[in-house]
């Protein structure tokens, strides 16, 4: 039953959680767990996994509840607690962007080609180069994929079990963090894309409309990258971190 | 066609890495159609001008517009990217199929289906563009959203946890002690009376004596300890045999296990020599 | 009680602000200013000056009040807002420092030299370095004894009443715990070792295994470590915890 409650807490819209917090004050032990989570996530240089927090919390602590309460606590603040790919981070509140945009770094603007390719990889993943080209109706240049791999938002996932064993591309956790998505299924406009038949004609019958997925696990029609030379992909010139993935 | 500017020869988006359908170095064949990203992009732009839902778009009208566009482009510049020409050829074919009554044989694809499929591709491209736009509208990290500027970081202190079992311990101990025992074994250094020494001593002995002398007595005169007696006897005996062979001494034993006698080799008596 | 100590460490003004916050909820405008300060300080890579914040706040905003409220808000949290040289920064609560440091236990195997030395110390204790070296037949490296002291299984017992007053080593309680022994005399004797096939038959007469003892009391030929510098032992470079023993 506790499990069910936790799950409910997690999925609560933030406002609901605020209400919850108003109804039931967390007890002392919970507040201490909240403090610990708060300190941990605050101090961490990267989004913090729930596993890592569990390791540092007292045994048997209800992490989910603590995080739900904490998230609600921060809901009205200038800093928000968000979850991305099952990892937690603090981030400035979106409505305060105007205050913070002082040192607007020259954010590299993605070219239209790169942007569309990123979107195709995100919504259509795992996607091969041929699939990207099919949707855009134009050949994909090496430079475009290089730029995306360099951003760290796109990674090589594996290979499609198909003639030529083409490399499949997918998004990364930092893609989710970049666009403030908790998981890939939170992508905006996913339904419209399904309606537009983005996913048609690729998967064998019986699969239904596929859901984009960025699981580390390969899909049924994927296989590991292996050590076969990647001359058919762009990987030959990749920075090492990326090709190791 | 406001965007119809095909004269700028800046390189096409697909330059460089893409050598699959355009030979690299064939810059002449690349035409910047004012930023159109390929024929599908151009088609989508043309379709947008029909100002109707893409599902109700007139593919026939679209094909005509595209062909007009390409024709116009070719009037300005002959070099058009192959993609555009391939699409033009395909659309010309589609157009003719759409206009002509369906041929009786069902071998060729149904033109209506082909048109629907093209409309579908256009819808798909439009949808992914809309999605990309939605994505970019989201607040982004380091643009609208910021992480903590100076996180302390979480430390992971390495605390090695040593492992060893009692068996490891005991076998290590036993191995060590056993090794120590073996390394402490000392062999008594045996005193060996070398053949050379024995011969030298024997030569000295017989040099003085023309009479038979007992080898054992001789050994005793050297004050050998009992431990040395064996090696002296063995070496002296060997040395004496050698000297007999060389004709330097005589050796005599009266019976088995009797004392050995030794003396310097006598000159044989002439009489015996005569025998 | 620990809480109280913490509070003492902190600026009194913080407690005042907590009281203030309890008395009067900040109004909407003030809350917005607090949010802005919160986001600014959070996102800043360096402690943020008050001048910098004033620039970003609406004209006429009461920065001091906003910061005081904000500080009070965070006072009981896992993260504290602190002012250092007129600049503001967030810092994890001092009492949670332990959470931020997690010990990662890497299982490590003892080297053969360490294991043998440990066994000799166990059976022959109190044992001096020279005795260990005599049995092992090789010089004992500093690192080996360091590792053993780090395991917490070996301790410095005292000194041998002998020229040079060499340090004597013995085992600890955690040695017993590690190897599942109730007492050190439970270590198997020669017959048991032979029975276990650990010695082969070629042992000379008179070969024995000592009856080990690990009494805390020093033996007759031992004396306390004293405060004489330990230059003849390995202790000079020991980690502090160990040499304190």
XYZ file of C-alpha atoms in Angstrom:
765
model
C 0.000 0.000 0.000
C 2.858 2.282 0.865
C 4.187 1.534 -2.599
C 0.959 2.729 -4.125
C 1.006 5.919 -2.128
C 4.566 6.611 -3.143
C 3.789 6.115 -6.742
C 0.904 8.473 -6.381
C 3.140 11.047 -4.712
C 5.594 10.854 -7.537
C 3.119 11.377 -10.266
C 1.312 14.138 -8.511
C 1.259 17.414 -10.280
C 3.330 19.828 -8.271
C 0.280 21.809 -7.201
C -1.333 18.675 -5.836
C 1.807 18.003 -3.896
C 1.671 21.486 -2.461
C -1.855 20.754 -1.297
C -0.717 17.502 0.156
C 2.019 19.285 2.013
C -0.525 21.709 3.412
C -2.698 18.845 4.626
C -0.049 16.675 6.186
C 3.167 18.070 7.568
C 5.982 15.597 7.204
C 7.183 14.289 10.522
C 10.604 14.933 11.972
C 12.260 11.886 10.422
C 10.817 12.757 7.037
C 12.002 16.328 7.388
C 15.490 15.105 8.137
C 15.392 12.881 5.050
C 14.203 15.852 3.053
C 17.114 17.900 4.366
C 19.530 15.162 3.401
C 18.106 14.850 -0.110
C 18.106 18.597 -0.458
C 21.754 18.843 0.547
C 22.747 15.942 -1.670
C 21.028 17.209 -4.780
C 22.219 20.726 -4.109
C 25.796 19.676 -3.718
C 25.888 17.254 -6.608
C 27.551 18.482 -9.761
C 25.268 16.297 -11.831
C 21.703 15.099 -11.671
C 21.595 12.682 -8.785
C 20.181 9.198 -9.115
C 17.741 7.821 -6.630
C 20.077 4.899 -6.020
C 22.815 7.268 -4.950
C 20.468 8.988 -2.510
C 19.263 5.722 -1.054
C 22.856 4.823 -0.300
C 23.236 7.925 1.795
C 19.867 7.971 3.518
C 19.144 6.090 6.723
C 18.060 2.525 6.082
C 14.401 2.192 5.291
C 13.908 5.890 4.607
C 11.050 6.657 2.271
C 12.933 8.390 -0.487
C 9.982 8.820 -2.803
C 7.908 10.588 -0.213
C 10.817 12.793 0.837
C 11.433 13.827 -2.753
C 7.757 14.440 -3.418
C 7.498 16.663 -0.360
C 10.698 18.437 -1.238
C 9.543 19.010 -4.781
C 6.317 20.483 -3.475
C 8.288 22.645 -1.055
C 10.224 24.170 -3.897
C 7.268 24.518 -6.181
C 6.709 28.171 -5.378
C 10.366 29.060 -5.047
C 12.887 30.623 -7.371
C 14.568 27.251 -7.646
C 12.743 24.089 -8.621
C 13.400 20.462 -7.935
C 12.954 18.405 -11.086
C 13.392 14.825 -12.116
C 15.046 13.893 -15.373
C 15.557 10.296 -16.367
C 15.075 9.176 -12.758
C 17.694 11.617 -11.619
C 17.044 14.695 -9.563
C 18.351 18.192 -9.862
C 17.655 21.704 -8.773
C 17.139 24.239 -11.484
C 16.071 27.837 -11.590
C 12.352 28.408 -12.062
C 11.455 28.772 -15.744
C 9.567 32.021 -15.195
C 12.710 33.696 -13.894
C 14.590 33.245 -17.125
C 14.511 36.989 -17.766
C 16.399 37.690 -14.558
C 19.106 35.197 -15.309
C 19.725 35.867 -18.937
C 22.458 38.357 -18.180
C 25.379 36.259 -19.171
C 23.612 34.702 -22.076
C 26.337 32.668 -23.498
C 26.325 32.631 -27.222
C 24.327 29.503 -27.217
C 25.324 27.763 -30.383
C 22.278 27.982 -32.556
C 21.599 24.717 -34.211
C 21.243 24.822 -37.957
C 17.828 23.951 -39.303
C 19.209 20.663 -40.560
C 20.656 19.850 -37.146
C 17.487 20.861 -35.356
C 15.290 18.719 -37.559
C 17.665 15.822 -37.313
C 17.669 16.164 -33.534
C 13.885 16.156 -33.518
C 13.736 13.097 -35.738
C 16.213 11.250 -33.548
C 14.285 12.261 -30.433
C 10.809 11.343 -31.651
C 11.745 8.473 -33.839
C 14.510 6.830 -31.891
C 16.114 4.459 -32.394
C 16.588 6.000 -35.836
C 19.039 5.196 -38.571
C 20.593 7.647 -40.940
C 18.418 6.328 -43.771
C 15.287 6.961 -41.737
C 16.384 10.503 -40.957
C 17.065 11.091 -44.627
C 13.744 9.585 -45.598
C 11.815 11.945 -43.363
C 13.766 15.038 -44.347
C 13.929 14.083 -47.996
C 17.538 15.117 -48.208
C 20.877 13.494 -47.573
C 22.258 13.933 -44.095
C 25.659 15.531 -44.034
C 28.362 14.250 -41.806
C 28.775 17.686 -40.277
C 25.186 17.781 -39.099
C 25.428 14.551 -37.180
C 28.824 15.565 -35.825
C 27.349 18.733 -34.373
C 24.591 16.773 -32.677
C 26.967 14.219 -31.257
C 29.141 17.035 -30.002
C 26.263 18.597 -28.091
C 26.052 15.378 -26.167
C 22.324 15.185 -26.823
C 22.563 12.412 -29.384
C 24.414 9.160 -29.075
C 25.071 6.051 -31.055
C 22.746 3.415 -29.666
C 23.509 0.277 -31.592
C 22.889 -1.187 -34.994
C 19.680 -2.089 -36.724
C 19.330 -5.764 -37.489
C 18.985 -5.115 -41.177
C 21.136 -5.311 -44.270
C 24.211 -3.169 -43.813
C 23.656 -3.136 -40.054
C 23.159 0.633 -40.000
C 23.972 2.490 -36.796
C 20.974 3.601 -34.750
C 20.881 6.947 -33.000
C 19.093 7.972 -29.837
C 19.039 10.773 -27.319
C 20.946 11.042 -24.064
C 20.120 12.044 -20.518
C 21.624 15.420 -21.122
C 19.135 15.873 -23.940
C 16.357 15.431 -21.407
C 18.060 17.794 -18.980
C 18.626 20.355 -21.698
C 14.958 20.526 -22.615
C 13.596 19.948 -19.155
C 11.980 16.614 -19.944
C 11.550 14.010 -17.294
C 11.445 11.216 -19.821
C 11.353 10.887 -23.554
C 7.606 10.274 -23.579
C 7.163 13.823 -22.293
C 8.268 15.158 -25.667
C 5.859 17.852 -26.818
C 3.582 17.149 -29.737
C 4.129 13.423 -29.682
C 0.462 12.720 -30.402
C 0.420 14.983 -33.427
C 3.406 13.159 -34.781
C 1.715 9.843 -34.355
C -1.274 11.300 -36.176
C 0.991 12.456 -38.971
C 2.187 8.908 -39.372
C 5.742 9.644 -38.375
C 6.116 6.127 -37.245
C 4.480 4.436 -40.189
C 6.063 1.949 -42.429
C 9.094 1.057 -40.432
C 8.250 -1.556 -37.889
C 6.820 -4.923 -38.786
C 3.088 -5.329 -38.450
C 1.798 -6.087 -35.030
C 4.055 -3.641 -33.283
C 1.447 -0.926 -33.276
C 2.515 2.661 -33.080
C 5.924 2.713 -31.504
C 6.731 4.936 -28.633
C 10.041 6.732 -28.890
C 12.287 5.239 -26.295
C 15.708 6.117 -25.048
C 16.231 3.090 -22.875
C 19.801 2.019 -22.716
C 18.509 -1.434 -23.608
C 18.497 -2.138 -27.268
C 15.210 -2.866 -28.966
C 14.449 -6.188 -30.556
C 15.588 -5.063 -33.955
C 18.798 -3.534 -32.627
C 22.085 -5.133 -31.789
C 25.198 -3.797 -30.079
C 27.503 -1.510 -32.002
C 30.168 -4.133 -31.832
C 33.655 -3.539 -33.041
C 32.877 -3.607 -36.701
C 34.341 -0.505 -38.272
C 31.749 2.208 -38.484
C 32.580 3.331 -41.966
C 28.937 3.388 -42.871
C 28.152 5.760 -40.075
C 29.745 9.000 -39.083
C 31.397 7.487 -36.116
C 34.867 7.334 -37.529
C 35.508 10.958 -36.704
C 33.647 11.081 -33.454
C 35.173 12.348 -30.280
C 36.092 9.344 -28.205
C 33.617 9.776 -25.360
C 30.784 9.545 -27.744
C 31.830 6.552 -29.663
C 32.443 4.664 -26.468
C 28.862 4.961 -25.449
C 7.333 32.785 -56.024
C 9.032 35.209 -53.764
C 11.740 32.859 -52.672
C 12.785 31.899 -56.102
C 16.374 32.905 -56.033
C 18.574 30.260 -57.389
C 21.578 32.246 -58.415
C 23.600 32.217 -55.235
C 26.062 29.427 -55.554
C 26.937 29.051 -51.915
C 27.400 25.479 -51.126
C 24.514 23.281 -50.476
C 23.781 21.989 -47.034
C 24.760 18.504 -47.989
C 28.202 19.400 -49.112
C 31.346 17.719 -47.924
C 30.551 14.458 -46.232
C 27.819 13.395 -48.519
C 29.363 11.766 -51.483
C 26.834 9.107 -52.056
C 24.793 10.601 -54.783
C 26.910 13.560 -55.749
C 30.511 13.136 -56.590
C 32.599 15.310 -54.337
C 34.167 18.205 -56.158
C 31.150 18.501 -58.415
C 30.385 21.889 -56.961
C 28.655 22.856 -60.164
C 25.837 20.525 -59.374
C 25.053 22.076 -56.063
C 22.595 24.868 -56.061
C 21.426 26.788 -53.094
C 17.724 27.150 -53.585
C 17.635 29.968 -51.091
C 17.875 27.659 -48.153
C 15.530 24.919 -49.283
C 16.613 21.727 -47.694
C 15.967 19.448 -50.577
C 13.005 18.829 -52.852
C 10.704 17.692 -50.064
C 11.294 20.942 -48.265
C 10.547 22.854 -51.413
C 7.410 20.821 -51.979
C 6.245 21.501 -48.465
C 6.786 25.205 -48.977
C 4.786 25.070 -52.218
C 2.070 23.049 -50.530
C 1.806 25.639 -47.817
C 0.806 28.120 -50.479
C -2.247 26.069 -51.323
C -3.395 27.143 -47.871
C -5.287 23.947 -47.275
C -4.831 21.098 -44.910
C -2.101 18.811 -46.123
C -4.514 15.899 -46.143
C -6.583 17.690 -48.750
C -3.712 19.061 -50.745
C -3.869 18.757 -54.500
C -0.838 16.740 -55.380
C -1.478 17.427 -59.023
C -1.346 21.175 -58.452
C 1.708 20.686 -56.288
C 3.474 18.687 -58.970
C 2.760 21.378 -61.480
C 4.093 24.106 -59.233
C 7.213 22.150 -58.509
C 7.890 21.509 -62.159
C 7.358 25.167 -62.922
C 9.749 26.091 -60.185
C 12.425 23.758 -61.419
C 11.955 24.977 -64.947
C 12.337 28.552 -63.787
C 15.390 27.640 -61.794
C 16.941 25.949 -64.768
C 16.350 29.018 -66.874
C 18.469 30.991 -64.422
C 21.049 28.320 -63.871
C 21.282 24.975 -65.454
C 23.060 23.315 -62.590
C 20.488 21.908 -60.243
C 21.182 19.391 -57.540
C 20.341 15.899 -58.686
C 17.781 15.483 -55.923
C 15.649 18.198 -57.403
C 15.817 16.737 -60.858
C 14.991 13.261 -59.684
C 11.987 14.613 -57.848
C 10.990 16.623 -60.917
C 11.138 13.525 -63.080
C 9.129 11.546 -60.595
C 6.521 14.283 -60.243
C 6.240 14.608 -64.023
C 5.572 10.894 -64.153
C 3.065 11.122 -61.314
C 1.354 14.036 -62.995
C 0.947 12.156 -66.240
C -0.370 9.134 -64.388
C -2.844 11.247 -62.480
C -4.094 12.898 -65.668
C -4.314 9.783 -67.795
C -6.917 7.128 -67.260
C -5.577 4.183 -65.321
C -3.952 1.591 -67.562
C -5.754 -1.718 -67.640
C -2.828 -3.728 -66.363
C -2.333 -3.437 -62.652
C 1.401 -3.736 -62.757
C 2.196 -0.116 -62.185
C 1.493 1.426 -58.821
C -1.758 3.217 -58.378
C -1.130 6.927 -58.964
C -3.640 7.859 -56.290
C -1.708 5.818 -53.793
C 1.536 7.406 -54.913
C 0.022 10.835 -54.439
C -1.312 9.894 -51.030
C 2.081 8.609 -50.061
C 3.704 11.875 -51.092
C 1.119 13.826 -49.133
C 1.891 11.578 -46.194
C 5.590 12.317 -46.427
C 4.872 16.010 -46.516
C 2.636 15.755 -43.454
C 5.336 13.860 -41.674
C 7.975 16.455 -42.458
C 5.646 19.229 -41.404
C 4.868 17.445 -38.152
C 8.501 16.870 -37.268
C 9.213 20.515 -37.953
C 6.397 21.540 -35.688
C 7.746 19.187 -33.057
C 11.230 20.594 -33.435
C 9.828 24.071 -32.992
C 7.928 23.018 -29.884
C 11.065 21.451 -28.547
C 13.092 24.586 -29.065
C 10.389 26.679 -27.464
C 10.865 24.822 -24.232
C 12.931 26.551 -21.608
C 16.430 25.290 -22.115
C 19.316 24.703 -19.843
C 21.818 27.550 -19.735
C 19.368 29.658 -21.695
C 16.328 29.954 -19.483
C 17.133 27.394 -16.861
C 20.263 27.191 -14.814
C 21.882 24.601 -12.697
C 23.523 25.499 -9.475
C 26.440 27.709 -10.372
C 28.927 26.366 -7.903
C 28.024 22.951 -6.602
C 30.270 21.595 -3.918
C 30.163 18.130 -5.354
C 29.636 14.884 -3.568
C 32.705 13.179 -2.314
C 33.211 9.557 -2.575
C 35.832 8.636 -0.096
C 37.639 5.540 -1.020
C 37.688 3.265 1.954
C 39.208 0.023 0.888
C 37.610 -2.932 2.498
C 40.154 -5.645 2.900
C 39.164 -9.191 2.504
C 40.913 -12.320 3.600
C 39.663 -15.628 4.861
C 40.970 -17.703 7.701
C 42.112 -20.231 5.166
C 44.097 -17.550 3.349
C 45.667 -16.628 6.629
C 46.526 -20.135 7.714
C 47.880 -21.223 4.378
C 49.970 -18.085 4.242
C 51.350 -18.892 7.645
C 52.060 -22.497 6.848
C 53.624 -21.596 3.531
C 55.842 -19.104 5.244
C 56.940 -21.318 8.085
C 57.575 -24.222 5.785
C 59.672 -22.054 3.548
C 61.608 -20.898 6.550
C 62.269 -24.469 7.637
C 63.587 -25.394 4.232
C 65.676 -22.312 3.905
C 67.282 -23.019 7.283
C 68.439 -26.532 6.427
C 72.207 -26.570 6.423
C 74.291 -29.335 4.953
C 77.531 -30.201 6.716
C 80.306 -29.296 4.438
C 81.966 -32.607 3.641
C 85.708 -32.668 3.600
C 86.785 -34.225 0.437
C 90.286 -35.470 -0.184
C 90.745 -34.703 -3.807
C 92.467 -36.999 -6.249
C 95.160 -34.400 -6.810
C 95.802 -34.112 -3.104
C 95.936 -37.874 -2.720
C 98.392 -38.250 -5.575
C 100.621 -35.544 -4.280
C 100.718 -37.139 -0.847
C 101.310 -40.564 -2.362
C 104.194 -39.305 -4.434
C 105.754 -37.828 -1.327
C 105.359 -41.125 0.493
C 106.859 -43.372 -2.095
C 109.619 -40.946 -2.789
C 111.050 -41.844 0.585
C 110.199 -45.499 0.722
C 111.516 -48.351 -1.375
C 109.849 -50.832 0.894
C 106.246 -51.943 0.825
C 104.206 -49.731 3.077
C 100.586 -50.181 4.068
C 98.307 -47.607 2.551
C 96.184 -47.428 5.681
C 99.193 -46.741 7.858
C 100.125 -44.069 5.499
C 96.677 -42.524 5.791
C 96.921 -42.591 9.539
C 100.222 -40.789 9.447
C 98.300 -37.881 7.967
C 96.250 -37.782 11.121
C 93.024 -38.025 9.330
C 89.898 -37.878 11.444
C 87.538 -40.837 11.074
C 85.288 -38.680 8.920
C 88.134 -38.033 6.572
C 89.406 -41.582 6.399
C 86.862 -42.737 3.852
C 87.463 -39.931 1.386
C 91.223 -40.230 1.837
C 91.122 -43.981 1.286
C 88.964 -43.678 -1.793
C 91.002 -40.913 -3.349
C 94.341 -42.455 -2.456
C 93.268 -45.802 -3.899
C 92.160 -44.151 -7.107
C 95.363 -42.162 -7.284
C 97.450 -45.281 -6.671
C 95.736 -47.163 -9.483
C 96.468 -44.284 -11.757
C 100.144 -44.271 -10.722
C 100.394 -48.016 -11.265
C 99.071 -47.561 -14.728
C 101.715 -44.945 -15.306
C 104.359 -47.368 -14.057
C 105.388 -45.284 -11.083
C 104.447 -47.600 -8.232
C 103.670 -51.178 -7.388
C 100.581 -52.151 -5.540
C 99.993 -55.392 -3.715
C 97.220 -57.039 -1.795
C 97.700 -60.451 -0.291
C 94.088 -61.428 -0.217
C 90.657 -59.930 -0.404
C 90.072 -57.196 2.159
C 93.693 -57.418 3.296
C 95.674 -54.221 3.630
C 96.989 -52.678 0.475
C 100.701 -52.344 0.131
C 102.460 -49.776 -1.930
C 106.054 -49.104 -2.938
C 107.972 -47.272 -5.589
C 108.239 -49.175 -8.833
C 111.308 -51.438 -8.780
C 113.614 -51.773 -11.766
C 112.957 -55.269 -12.961
C 115.946 -57.638 -12.298
C 117.848 -58.328 -15.527
C 117.257 -62.056 -15.123
C 113.602 -61.650 -15.099
C 113.858 -59.277 -17.939
C 115.763 -61.941 -19.811
C 113.020 -64.469 -19.204
C 21.545 19.314 21.413
C 23.576 19.092 18.268
C 20.982 21.379 16.759
C 21.654 23.972 19.404
C 25.355 23.910 18.732
C 24.698 24.477 15.091
C 22.550 27.430 15.779
C 25.244 28.976 17.873
C 27.527 28.766 14.889
C 25.161 30.823 12.863
C 24.539 34.449 12.686
C 22.076 35.512 15.330
C 20.300 37.532 12.685
C 19.114 34.255 11.185
C 17.178 33.344 14.301
C 15.780 36.838 14.360
C 14.661 36.397 10.814
C 12.996 33.098 11.637
C 11.040 34.927 14.286
C 10.340 37.684 11.840
C 9.062 35.197 9.312
C 6.813 33.654 11.918
C 5.379 37.033 12.835
C 4.826 38.452 9.389
C 4.490 36.578 6.132
C 6.262 38.471 3.389
C 3.832 39.964 0.911
C 3.608 38.942 -2.704
C 6.104 41.501 -3.997
C 8.586 40.503 -1.345
C 8.115 36.841 -2.161
C 8.876 37.553 -5.798
C 12.018 39.431 -4.804
C 13.004 36.461 -2.644
C 12.490 34.144 -5.587
C 14.667 36.311 -7.788
C 17.457 36.466 -5.219
C 17.170 32.750 -4.681
C 17.532 31.998 -8.387
C 20.339 34.501 -8.841
C 22.411 33.215 -5.958
C 21.704 29.624 -6.915
C 22.823 30.044 -10.497
C 25.825 32.222 -9.771
C 29.181 30.557 -10.100
C 30.593 32.816 -7.410
C 29.247 34.350 -4.242
C 26.906 37.090 -5.414
C 27.279 40.673 -4.306
C 24.343 42.694 -3.098
C 25.031 45.300 -5.780
C 24.616 42.667 -8.448
C 21.286 41.615 -6.986
C 20.017 45.174 -6.690
C 20.590 45.590 -10.421
C 18.282 42.690 -11.163
C 15.553 43.469 -8.676
C 12.675 45.819 -9.422
C 13.444 49.418 -8.525
C 12.978 50.198 -4.896
C 12.918 46.557 -3.823
C 14.050 45.953 -0.266
C 16.986 43.642 -0.870
C 18.021 43.339 2.760
C 14.587 42.263 3.834
C 14.306 39.791 0.974
C 17.647 38.247 1.853
C 16.823 38.127 5.536
C 13.550 36.360 4.826
C 15.229 34.020 2.407
C 17.951 33.188 4.869
C 15.336 32.508 7.491
C 13.460 30.314 5.052
C 16.527 28.179 4.519
C 17.528 28.149 8.118
C 16.040 24.777 8.897
C 16.779 23.297 5.503
C 19.495 21.049 4.191
C 20.919 24.034 2.376
C 21.802 27.314 4.016
C 21.996 30.793 2.637
C 25.126 32.440 3.983
C 26.770 35.776 3.602
C 30.521 35.944 3.236
C 32.159 39.339 2.860
C 28.939 40.976 1.716
C 28.434 38.295 -0.845
C 25.787 35.630 -0.733
C 25.959 31.971 -1.475
C 24.157 28.724 -0.800
C 25.988 26.083 1.083
C 24.911 22.697 2.318
C 24.061 22.722 5.992
C 27.191 22.136 8.057
C 25.605 19.334 10.065
C 25.050 17.368 6.852
C 28.685 17.319 5.820
C 28.786 13.617 6.634
C 26.085 12.907 4.082
C 28.071 14.465 1.309
C 30.936 12.152 1.938
C 30.096 8.624 1.214
C 32.580 5.938 1.811
C 32.958 3.731 -1.134
C 33.999 0.364 0.086
C 36.210 -1.254 -2.426
C 36.785 -4.835 -1.609
C 40.486 -5.351 -1.783
C 42.530 -8.449 -1.447
C 45.521 -8.417 0.810
C 48.809 -8.925 -0.923
C 50.630 -12.148 -0.232
C 53.275 -10.300 1.721
C 50.641 -8.600 3.837
C 48.804 -11.848 4.458
C 51.977 -13.642 5.517
C 52.999 -10.794 7.750
C 49.550 -10.754 9.291
C 49.757 -14.482 9.952
C 53.148 -14.138 11.578
C 51.943 -11.276 13.734
C 48.922 -13.377 14.707
C 50.885 -16.489 15.699
C 54.007 -14.884 17.031
C 52.639 -11.802 18.691
C 54.017 -9.746 20.216
C 56.327 -9.652 17.219
C 58.849 -7.077 16.225
C 59.705 -6.132 12.732
C 63.017 -7.953 12.996
C 61.240 -11.120 14.085
C 58.819 -10.900 11.213
C 61.683 -10.408 8.820
C 63.562 -13.308 10.320
C 60.640 -15.648 9.779
C 59.811 -14.373 6.320
C 63.442 -14.202 5.300
C 62.909 -10.916 3.492
C 62.820 -7.317 4.560
C 59.383 -6.006 5.450
C 58.324 -3.080 3.356
C 56.759 -0.058 4.959
C 53.769 -0.350 2.701
C 52.972 -3.862 3.868
C 52.774 -2.893 7.503
C 50.841 0.257 6.593
C 48.225 -1.797 4.835
C 47.903 -4.107 7.827
C 47.514 -1.210 10.199
C 44.944 0.285 7.822
C 42.895 -2.888 7.914
C 42.582 -2.365 11.632
C 43.591 -5.972 12.216
C 47.080 -5.204 13.452
C 48.050 -2.740 16.112
C 51.125 -1.433 17.779
C 51.318 -3.162 21.159
C 54.378 -1.781 22.875
C 58.095 -2.048 22.678
C 60.414 -4.952 23.245
C 62.754 -4.506 26.175
C 65.755 -4.960 23.970
C 68.373 -2.830 22.307
C 66.684 -0.303 20.076
C 63.379 -0.853 21.885
C 61.685 -2.110 18.733
C 57.920 -1.755 18.451
C 55.923 -4.926 18.964
C 52.866 -5.735 16.871
C 49.799 -7.683 17.778
C 46.303 -8.344 16.475
C 43.128 -6.490 17.334
C 39.584 -7.446 18.173
C 38.517 -6.716 14.657
C 41.079 -9.268 13.524
C 39.195 -11.857 15.542
C 35.903 -10.656 14.101
C 37.236 -10.758 10.559
C 38.461 -14.316 10.836
C 35.655 -15.592 12.991
C 37.772 -16.379 15.990
C 36.517 -16.073 19.510
C 39.980 -15.620 20.868
C 43.431 -15.675 19.404
C 44.188 -19.051 20.990
C 41.537 -20.504 18.684
C 44.054 -20.233 15.885
C 44.808 -23.800 14.873
C 47.982 -25.405 16.198
C 50.548 -27.406 14.269
C 48.597 -30.659 14.321
C 45.495 -28.991 12.976
C 47.472 -27.210 10.311
C 49.062 -30.501 9.325
C 45.686 -32.168 9.391
C 44.397 -29.524 7.015
C 47.234 -30.411 4.691
C 48.856 -27.057 5.027
C 52.186 -28.488 6.091
C 53.706 -31.390 4.318
C 55.566 -34.033 6.185
C 59.066 -32.719 5.860
C 59.139 -30.776 9.087
C 62.234 -31.122 11.251
C 61.991 -32.269 14.807
C 61.378 -29.468 17.179
C 59.445 -27.459 14.642
C 56.549 -25.870 16.394
C 53.864 -23.324 16.061
C 53.655 -20.959 18.977
C 50.590 -20.684 21.116
C 49.473 -17.191 20.217
C 48.194 -14.731 22.748
C 46.879 -11.242 22.291
C 46.427 -10.075 25.859
C 46.174 -6.364 26.062
C 48.637 -6.623 28.962
C 52.203 -6.292 27.879
C 54.403 -9.314 28.319
C 57.380 -9.262 30.605
C 59.769 -8.313 27.885
C 57.524 -5.568 26.564
C 57.146 -2.017 27.742
C 54.651 0.674 26.789
C 55.099 2.470 23.492
C 55.765 5.674 25.367
C 56.254 8.881 23.564
C 59.611 8.139 22.155
C 59.611 8.926 18.504
C 58.787 5.858 16.505
C 61.484 6.287 13.943
C 62.510 2.695 14.204
C 59.046 1.473 13.422
C 56.840 2.271 10.507
C 54.645 4.395 12.624
C 56.163 7.693 11.615
C 54.148 7.786 8.443
C 51.052 6.141 9.745
C 47.646 7.674 9.345
C 46.752 9.519 12.502
C 43.982 7.272 13.720
C 46.325 4.377 13.778
C 49.247 5.960 15.481
C 46.944 7.274 18.138
C 46.174 3.766 19.239
